[in-house]
PDB file of C-alpha atoms in Angstrom:
ATOM      1  CA  MET A   1     137.247 116.777 115.256  1.00 76.00           C
ATOM      2  CA  GLY A   2     135.373 116.620 118.542  1.00 92.00           C
ATOM      3  CA  ILE A   3     132.377 115.228 119.572  1.00 94.00           C
ATOM      4  CA  GLU A   4     130.256 117.601 118.627  1.00 95.00           C
ATOM      5  CA  GLU A   5     131.741 118.264 115.400  1.00 95.00           C
ATOM      6  CA  ALA A   6     131.467 114.305 114.607  1.00 95.00           C
ATOM      7  CA  ILE A   7     128.123 114.329 115.681  1.00 96.00           C
ATOM      8  CA  LEU A   8     127.009 117.380 113.754  1.00 96.00           C
ATOM      9  CA  GLN A   9     129.033 115.621 110.427  1.00 96.00           C
ATOM     10  CA  ALA A  10     126.799 112.369 111.645  1.00 96.00           C
ATOM     11  CA  VAL A  11     123.751 114.004 111.448  1.00 96.00           C
ATOM     12  CA  ARG A  12     124.241 115.876 108.208  1.00 96.00           C
ATOM     13  CA  GLU A  13     125.458 113.134 106.721  1.00 97.00           C
ATOM     14  CA  GLU A  14     121.908 111.052 107.299  1.00 96.00           C
ATOM     15  CA  SER A  15     120.092 114.033 106.741  1.00 97.00           C
ATOM     16  CA  MET A  16     121.616 113.767 102.505  1.00 96.00           C
ATOM     17  CA  GLU A  17     121.410 110.791 102.516  1.00 96.00           C
ATOM     18  CA  LYS A  18     117.365 110.722 103.255  1.00 96.00           C
ATOM     19  CA  GLY A  19     116.726 113.775 101.311  1.00 97.00           C
ATOM     20  CA  MET A  20     118.490 112.404  98.131  1.00 97.00           C
ATOM     21  CA  GLU A  21     116.666 108.655  98.819  1.00 97.00           C
ATOM     22  CA  LYS A  22     113.245 111.123  98.766  1.00 96.00           C
ATOM     23  CA  GLY A  23     114.431 112.645  95.958  1.00 98.00           C
ATOM     24  CA  ILE A  24     115.278 109.225  93.906  1.00 98.00           C
ATOM     25  CA  GLU A  25     111.443 108.075  95.264  1.00 97.00           C
ATOM     26  CA  GLN A  26     109.396 111.709  94.091  1.00 98.00           C
ATOM     27  CA  GLY A  27     111.647 110.774  90.737  1.00 98.00           C
ATOM     28  CA  VAL A  28     110.399 107.281  90.799  1.00 97.00           C
ATOM     29  CA  GLU A  29     106.776 108.159  91.299  1.00 97.00           C
ATOM     30  CA  LYS A  30     106.469 110.895  88.267  1.00 98.00           C
ATOM     31  CA  GLY A  31     107.657 108.301  86.312  1.00 98.00           C
ATOM     32  CA  ILE A  32     105.487 106.244  86.802  1.00 98.00           C
ATOM     33  CA  LEU A  33     103.030 109.004  86.307  1.00 98.00           C
ATOM     34  CA  GLN A  34     104.731 109.752  83.336  1.00 98.00           C
ATOM     35  CA  THR A  35     104.273 106.058  81.724  1.00 98.00           C
ATOM     36  CA  ALA A  36     100.672 105.554  82.160  1.00 98.00           C
ATOM     37  CA  LEU A  37      99.897 109.403  81.320  1.00 98.00           C
ATOM     38  CA  ARG A  38     100.956 108.580  78.113  1.00 98.00           C
ATOM     39  CA  MET A  39      99.519 104.676  77.825  1.00 98.00           C
ATOM     40  CA  LYS A  40      96.827 106.381  78.421  1.00 98.00           C
ATOM     41  CA  LYS A  41      96.586 108.940  75.459  1.00 98.00           C
ATOM     42  CA  ALA A  42      97.617 105.831  73.374  1.00 98.00           C
ATOM     43  CA  ASP A  43      94.565 104.617  74.009  1.00 98.00           C
ATOM     44  CA  PHE A  44      95.872 101.463  75.798  1.00 98.00           C
ATOM     45  CA  ALA A  45      93.032  99.927  78.050  1.00 98.00           C
ATOM     46  CA  MET A  46      92.853 100.325  81.666  1.00 98.00           C
ATOM     47  CA  ALA A  47      93.914  97.380  82.768  1.00 98.00           C
ATOM     48  CA  ASP A  48      97.088  97.325  81.154  1.00 98.00           C
ATOM     49  CA  ILE A  49      97.711 100.679  82.297  1.00 98.00           C
ATOM     50  CA  ILE A  50      96.927  99.372  86.031  1.00 98.00           C
ATOM     51  CA  LYS A  51      98.656  95.758  85.823  1.00 98.00           C
ATOM     52  CA  ALA A  52     102.382  97.853  84.228  1.00 98.00           C
ATOM     53  CA  THR A  53     101.561 101.055  86.369  1.00 98.00           C
ATOM     54  CA  GLY A  54     100.668  99.742  89.647  1.00 98.00           C
ATOM     55  CA  LEU A  55      98.390 102.659  89.978  1.00 98.00           C
ATOM     56  CA  THR A  56      94.693 102.626  90.903  1.00 98.00           C
ATOM     57  CA  LYS A  57      92.081 103.221  87.881  1.00 98.00           C
ATOM     58  CA  ALA A  58      91.336 106.884  90.450  1.00 98.00           C
ATOM     59  CA  GLN A  59      94.778 107.629  89.918  1.00 98.00           C
ATOM     60  CA  ILE A  60      94.945 106.788  85.867  1.00 98.00           C
ATOM     61  CA  GLU A  61      91.368 109.091  85.532  1.00 97.00           C
ATOM     62  CA  LYS A  62      92.707 111.556  87.177  1.00 98.00           C
ATOM     63  CA  LEU A  63      95.855 112.813  84.626  1.00 97.00           C
ATOM     64  CA  VAL A  64      95.340 114.898  82.354  1.00 92.00           C
TER      65      VAL A  64
END
């Protein structure tokens, strides 16, 4: 493998790793929002939803 190929391979691997990290982060965020919505629909107190999810009151109020 030449130097150019090695550089391209390293860039590809780094890009793939960043993409996977971003995907995982988005999945976690989606899970938190889903949990907050379920708690809201189950009539949990706003303070409890905020404490459990780390979301703000404004973020929770936007959920439908």
